[in-house]
């Protein structure tokens, strides 16, 4: 019996890797233009890290983590998200002491959820975190940065921004009582999941996807009416910056996010173009988290975007530039006994034309079979090296995508000719 991949854990095949690289590179470029630096930290951490940050009563910690005991008897978990590990790494290396940090990371996350379109058990995020900054200006910077990214990716027409404020933990405790009071009166009309959450994590009922529950929630007291003056001012200033920058947003009082560590600003970028799994990017402010994980108090704000959902969206909207799928510029044919000359020619060219992607034909075969491969590779130019060309230090140049007669060129002149052709 063949061994298969795990459910909800997918291979990225070569035909799809170009679009992933395009997305990752575009994001990395935008982030560097905002002066964010990359940080990398392990995929495996102590389970306790996630319990203390994400929260014991959250879906993630309660039922979604891949947790096991290692050979030393330590409780470890595959990371379900990146913020906890990022904060752990920054604190451990003293990066949050009297300084600010603008950071990003990318990589796999693991959650034992029910796999479906846009929802996997191993999925990938690019996360961004800013530390040491209290004000709404940095919240706004993150939102402007993402808006800029959507524009660069040409998906800005189908995504909308939702924001809310969660206030302080005291505000939320007060609100929680009011909310539970209200929901108790409607207990019998709530679904089973929500009834359970009424005891464990009532705020999560607010973002229930069940329309019957949503109708009840519509009449519930709103958290934003319970936040303190500081949080209110922070929120108003954030809205002011977004208005000034002409970023359209919707205030969604039901937006509470699924992790415990958020305070003040929370937000999600959502789309209608992907069906049920419509959140492509989500985050918020977490001013208490660093201290909660044993560091000196340090404000933080960040977000994570789901790569798989973004790739689905790019595919759906057909906005990936044509050049992305094209990975070969030049295909070098080696016809006859010319392996020595072909190897030398290909390597010289790669040195002289470092921007061109050259595929050397290996394995022999007729001219006809090789030229077929050249065409299939997507190359624009085929170089033909036969025994006669090798003997005279020339090469045949055949243009595969345009009307242009084949020519014979002295090898010494080839690099100039190709550099000219591909830059024009
Ligand atoms: P959702 O409500 O869709 O479950 P979430 O609130 O659990 O999202 P976050 O923890 O905020 O998600 O993660 C940020 C982003 O990571 C999401 O907006 C989504 O794009 C992506 N994401 C989260 N879980 C998955 C998953 N299981 N498979 C694929 N992408 C995911
Ligand atoms: Mg989730």
mmCIF file of C-alpha atoms in Angstrom, residues 120-320:
data_model
loop_
_atom_site.group_PDB
_atom_site.id
_atom_site.type_symbol
_atom_site.label_atom_id
_atom_site.label_comp_id
_atom_site.label_asym_id
_atom_site.label_seq_id
_atom_site.Cartn_x
_atom_site.Cartn_y
_atom_site.Cartn_z
ATOM 1 C CA UNK A 120 -6.403 23.130 5.802
ATOM 2 C CA UNK A 121 -4.590 21.471 8.663
ATOM 3 C CA UNK A 122 -1.217 22.666 7.499
ATOM 4 C CA UNK A 123 -1.632 26.116 6.011
ATOM 5 C CA UNK A 124 0.692 29.051 5.478
ATOM 6 C CA UNK A 125 0.667 32.562 6.789
ATOM 7 C CA UNK A 126 2.660 35.694 6.358
ATOM 8 C CA UNK A 127 2.537 37.499 9.682
ATOM 9 C CA UNK A 128 3.488 41.070 10.509
ATOM 10 C CA UNK A 129 4.055 42.448 14.028
ATOM 11 C CA UNK A 130 4.995 45.904 15.315
ATOM 12 C CA UNK A 131 6.269 46.257 18.887
ATOM 13 C CA UNK A 132 6.837 49.158 21.230
ATOM 14 C CA UNK A 133 4.309 51.508 19.664
ATOM 15 C CA UNK A 134 1.206 52.574 21.540
ATOM 16 C CA UNK A 135 -0.654 54.880 19.228
ATOM 17 C CA UNK A 136 -3.244 54.446 16.489
ATOM 18 C CA UNK A 137 -0.687 55.642 13.904
ATOM 19 C CA UNK A 138 0.987 52.234 13.798
ATOM 20 C CA UNK A 139 -2.394 50.445 13.620
ATOM 21 C CA UNK A 140 -3.159 52.651 10.641
ATOM 22 C CA UNK A 141 0.252 51.959 9.084
ATOM 23 C CA UNK A 142 -0.482 48.230 9.096
ATOM 24 C CA UNK A 143 -3.844 48.797 7.445
ATOM 25 C CA UNK A 144 -2.386 51.150 4.836
ATOM 26 C CA UNK A 145 0.352 48.634 4.161
ATOM 27 C CA UNK A 146 -2.172 45.864 3.532
ATOM 28 C CA UNK A 147 -4.339 48.153 1.376
ATOM 29 C CA UNK A 148 -1.228 48.949 -0.664
ATOM 30 C CA UNK A 149 -0.479 45.242 -0.988
ATOM 31 C CA UNK A 150 -3.993 44.452 -2.288
ATOM 32 C CA UNK A 151 -3.571 47.183 -4.873
ATOM 33 C CA UNK A 152 -0.208 45.774 -5.966
ATOM 34 C CA UNK A 153 -1.761 42.312 -6.261
ATOM 35 C CA UNK A 154 -4.804 43.763 -8.094
ATOM 36 C CA UNK A 155 -7.306 42.307 -5.645
ATOM 37 C CA UNK A 156 -8.247 45.624 -4.035
ATOM 38 C CA UNK A 157 -11.592 45.629 -5.861
ATOM 39 C CA UNK A 158 -12.880 42.544 -4.044
ATOM 40 C CA UNK A 159 -11.658 42.972 -0.459
ATOM 41 C CA UNK A 160 -13.177 45.091 2.277
ATOM 42 C CA UNK A 161 -11.850 46.123 5.643
ATOM 43 C CA UNK A 162 -13.808 45.551 8.841
ATOM 44 C CA UNK A 163 -12.636 47.055 12.121
ATOM 45 C CA UNK A 164 -13.741 47.096 15.727
ATOM 46 C CA UNK A 165 -12.345 47.907 19.147
ATOM 47 C CA UNK A 166 -12.247 45.385 21.982
ATOM 48 C CA UNK A 167 -11.262 47.955 24.626
ATOM 49 C CA UNK A 168 -9.348 46.703 27.664
ATOM 50 C CA UNK A 169 -9.719 43.374 29.425
ATOM 51 C CA UNK A 170 -11.708 45.134 32.168
ATOM 52 C CA UNK A 171 -14.063 46.555 29.544
ATOM 53 C CA UNK A 172 -14.498 43.110 28.095
ATOM 54 C CA UNK A 173 -15.202 41.551 31.501
ATOM 55 C CA UNK A 174 -17.937 44.155 32.101
ATOM 56 C CA UNK A 175 -19.317 43.650 28.645
ATOM 57 C CA UNK A 176 -19.176 39.888 28.996
ATOM 58 C CA UNK A 177 -21.604 40.074 31.948
ATOM 59 C CA UNK A 178 -24.024 42.240 29.964
ATOM 60 C CA UNK A 179 -23.746 39.953 26.950
ATOM 61 C CA UNK A 180 -24.297 36.781 28.959
ATOM 62 C CA UNK A 181 -27.313 38.431 30.624
ATOM 63 C CA UNK A 182 -28.805 39.200 27.228
ATOM 64 C CA UNK A 183 -28.000 35.826 25.669
ATOM 65 C CA UNK A 184 -29.322 33.884 28.685
ATOM 66 C CA UNK A 185 -32.734 35.351 27.928
ATOM 67 C CA UNK A 186 -32.453 33.809 24.437
ATOM 68 C CA UNK A 187 -30.694 30.632 25.509
ATOM 69 C CA UNK A 188 -33.275 28.219 24.101
ATOM 70 C CA UNK A 189 -32.974 29.738 20.637
ATOM 71 C CA UNK A 190 -29.178 29.416 20.488
ATOM 72 C CA UNK A 191 -27.551 26.434 18.785
ATOM 73 C CA UNK A 192 -25.695 23.817 20.792
ATOM 74 C CA UNK A 193 -22.279 25.288 20.051
ATOM 75 C CA UNK A 194 -23.349 28.729 21.246
ATOM 76 C CA UNK A 195 -24.966 27.327 24.374
ATOM 77 C CA UNK A 196 -21.660 25.686 25.246
ATOM 78 C CA UNK A 197 -19.777 28.904 24.524
ATOM 79 C CA UNK A 198 -22.134 30.776 26.811
ATOM 80 C CA UNK A 199 -20.196 29.088 29.605
ATOM 81 C CA UNK A 200 -16.697 28.977 28.135
ATOM 82 C CA UNK A 201 -16.201 31.929 25.758
ATOM 83 C CA UNK A 202 -19.456 33.908 25.219
ATOM 84 C CA UNK A 203 -17.823 36.581 23.049
ATOM 85 C CA UNK A 204 -17.196 33.951 20.376
ATOM 86 C CA UNK A 205 -20.987 33.661 19.966
ATOM 87 C CA UNK A 206 -20.834 37.100 18.361
ATOM 88 C CA UNK A 207 -19.081 35.780 15.281
ATOM 89 C CA UNK A 208 -21.222 32.669 14.924
ATOM 90 C CA UNK A 209 -21.907 31.889 11.263
ATOM 91 C CA UNK A 210 -25.396 30.481 12.075
ATOM 92 C CA UNK A 211 -28.032 32.940 10.715
ATOM 93 C CA UNK A 212 -30.464 32.184 13.599
ATOM 94 C CA UNK A 213 -27.770 32.980 16.131
ATOM 95 C CA UNK A 214 -26.766 36.067 14.145
ATOM 96 C CA UNK A 215 -30.325 37.403 14.367
ATOM 97 C CA UNK A 216 -30.190 37.118 18.165
ATOM 98 C CA UNK A 217 -26.730 38.656 18.239
ATOM 99 C CA UNK A 218 -27.951 41.648 16.209
ATOM 100 C CA UNK A 219 -30.018 42.726 19.202
ATOM 101 C CA UNK A 220 -27.218 42.188 21.742
ATOM 102 C CA UNK A 221 -25.446 45.034 23.548
ATOM 103 C CA UNK A 222 -22.409 46.199 21.566
ATOM 104 C CA UNK A 223 -18.896 45.952 23.001
ATOM 105 C CA UNK A 224 -17.919 49.257 21.427
ATOM 106 C CA UNK A 225 -20.421 50.993 23.745
ATOM 107 C CA UNK A 226 -18.541 49.632 26.770
ATOM 108 C CA UNK A 227 -14.938 50.548 25.982
ATOM 109 C CA UNK A 228 -13.055 53.097 28.105
ATOM 110 C CA UNK A 229 -12.147 56.647 27.025
ATOM 111 C CA UNK A 230 -8.585 55.771 26.110
ATOM 112 C CA UNK A 231 -9.704 52.941 23.810
ATOM 113 C CA UNK A 232 -12.444 55.118 22.344
ATOM 114 C CA UNK A 233 -10.011 57.905 21.549
ATOM 115 C CA UNK A 234 -7.554 55.402 20.060
ATOM 116 C CA UNK A 235 -10.323 54.037 17.856
ATOM 117 C CA UNK A 236 -11.537 57.475 16.761
ATOM 118 C CA UNK A 237 -8.010 58.550 15.875
ATOM 119 C CA UNK A 238 -7.476 55.367 13.896
ATOM 120 C CA UNK A 239 -10.686 56.028 11.959
ATOM 121 C CA UNK A 240 -9.470 59.589 11.372
ATOM 122 C CA UNK A 241 -6.217 58.424 9.807
ATOM 123 C CA UNK A 242 -8.028 55.878 7.640
ATOM 124 C CA UNK A 243 -10.428 58.605 6.489
ATOM 125 C CA UNK A 244 -7.543 60.946 5.675
ATOM 126 C CA UNK A 245 -5.823 58.208 3.703
ATOM 127 C CA UNK A 246 -9.113 57.398 1.931
ATOM 128 C CA UNK A 247 -9.171 53.800 3.124
ATOM 129 C CA UNK A 248 -12.750 52.550 3.123
ATOM 130 C CA UNK A 249 -13.753 50.471 6.145
ATOM 131 C CA UNK A 250 -16.781 49.150 7.894
ATOM 132 C CA UNK A 251 -17.169 49.148 11.676
ATOM 133 C CA UNK A 252 -18.323 45.648 12.598
ATOM 134 C CA UNK A 253 -19.440 45.433 16.244
ATOM 135 C CA UNK A 254 -19.567 41.629 15.981
ATOM 136 C CA UNK A 255 -15.878 41.339 15.110
ATOM 137 C CA UNK A 256 -14.175 39.884 18.209
ATOM 138 C CA UNK A 257 -11.530 37.461 16.782
ATOM 139 C CA UNK A 258 -10.895 34.010 18.104
ATOM 140 C CA UNK A 259 -7.812 34.555 20.233
ATOM 141 C CA UNK A 260 -7.715 35.865 23.767
ATOM 142 C CA UNK A 261 -4.798 38.242 23.521
ATOM 143 C CA UNK A 262 -6.330 41.110 21.559
ATOM 144 C CA UNK A 263 -7.165 44.523 23.012
ATOM 145 C CA UNK A 264 -8.342 47.766 21.411
ATOM 146 C CA UNK A 265 -8.106 47.553 17.610
ATOM 147 C CA UNK A 266 -9.108 44.374 15.772
ATOM 148 C CA UNK A 267 -9.617 44.022 12.042
ATOM 149 C CA UNK A 268 -10.239 41.635 9.178
ATOM 150 C CA UNK A 269 -9.927 41.955 5.425
ATOM 151 C CA UNK A 270 -12.723 39.896 3.893
ATOM 152 C CA UNK A 271 -13.865 38.951 0.411
ATOM 153 C CA UNK A 272 -17.072 37.535 -1.066
ATOM 154 C CA UNK A 273 -15.134 35.851 -3.856
ATOM 155 C CA UNK A 274 -14.043 32.727 -1.957
ATOM 156 C CA UNK A 275 -17.257 31.333 -0.512
ATOM 157 C CA UNK A 276 -17.471 30.594 3.199
ATOM 158 C CA UNK A 277 -13.754 31.074 4.018
ATOM 159 C CA UNK A 278 -13.695 34.773 3.182
ATOM 160 C CA UNK A 279 -11.166 36.213 5.650
ATOM 161 C CA UNK A 280 -7.827 36.623 3.914
ATOM 162 C CA UNK A 281 -6.067 38.697 6.559
ATOM 163 C CA UNK A 282 -6.803 39.345 10.206
ATOM 164 C CA UNK A 283 -5.210 40.871 13.263
ATOM 165 C CA UNK A 284 -5.254 43.461 15.950
ATOM 166 C CA UNK A 285 -3.566 45.044 18.934
ATOM 167 C CA UNK A 286 -2.291 42.944 21.841
ATOM 168 C CA UNK A 287 -0.840 45.334 24.417
ATOM 169 C CA UNK A 288 -0.870 42.830 27.313
ATOM 170 C CA UNK A 289 0.630 39.837 25.564
ATOM 171 C CA UNK A 290 4.344 40.454 26.024
ATOM 172 C CA UNK A 291 3.913 40.859 29.769
ATOM 173 C CA UNK A 292 1.610 37.853 29.895
ATOM 174 C CA UNK A 293 4.448 35.798 28.406
ATOM 175 C CA UNK A 294 6.941 37.016 30.981
ATOM 176 C CA UNK A 295 8.458 40.028 29.221
ATOM 177 C CA UNK A 296 8.505 43.651 30.332
ATOM 178 C CA UNK A 297 5.276 45.391 29.293
ATOM 179 C CA UNK A 298 5.447 46.259 25.601
ATOM 180 C CA UNK A 299 2.592 47.143 23.280
ATOM 181 C CA UNK A 300 2.143 45.184 20.093
ATOM 182 C CA UNK A 301 -0.067 45.092 17.039
ATOM 183 C CA UNK A 302 -0.046 42.733 14.093
ATOM 184 C CA UNK A 303 -1.861 40.588 11.602
ATOM 185 C CA UNK A 304 -1.547 37.411 9.580
ATOM 186 C CA UNK A 305 -2.667 36.668 6.064
ATOM 187 C CA UNK A 306 -3.497 33.220 4.738
ATOM 188 C CA UNK A 307 -1.383 32.363 1.698
ATOM 189 C CA UNK A 308 -3.659 29.573 0.402
ATOM 190 C CA UNK A 309 -6.686 31.874 0.416
ATOM 191 C CA UNK A 310 -4.733 34.641 -1.307
ATOM 192 C CA UNK A 311 -3.548 32.202 -3.985
ATOM 193 C CA UNK A 312 -7.151 31.031 -4.484
ATOM 194 C CA UNK A 313 -8.198 34.641 -4.890
ATOM 195 C CA UNK A 314 -5.404 35.473 -7.350
ATOM 196 C CA UNK A 315 -6.413 32.412 -9.408
ATOM 197 C CA UNK A 316 -10.099 33.215 -9.195
ATOM 198 C CA UNK A 317 -9.592 36.789 -10.394
ATOM 199 C CA UNK A 318 -6.925 35.822 -12.960
ATOM 200 C CA UNK A 319 -4.721 38.716 -11.924
ATOM 201 C CA UNK A 320 -1.367 36.945 -11.902
#
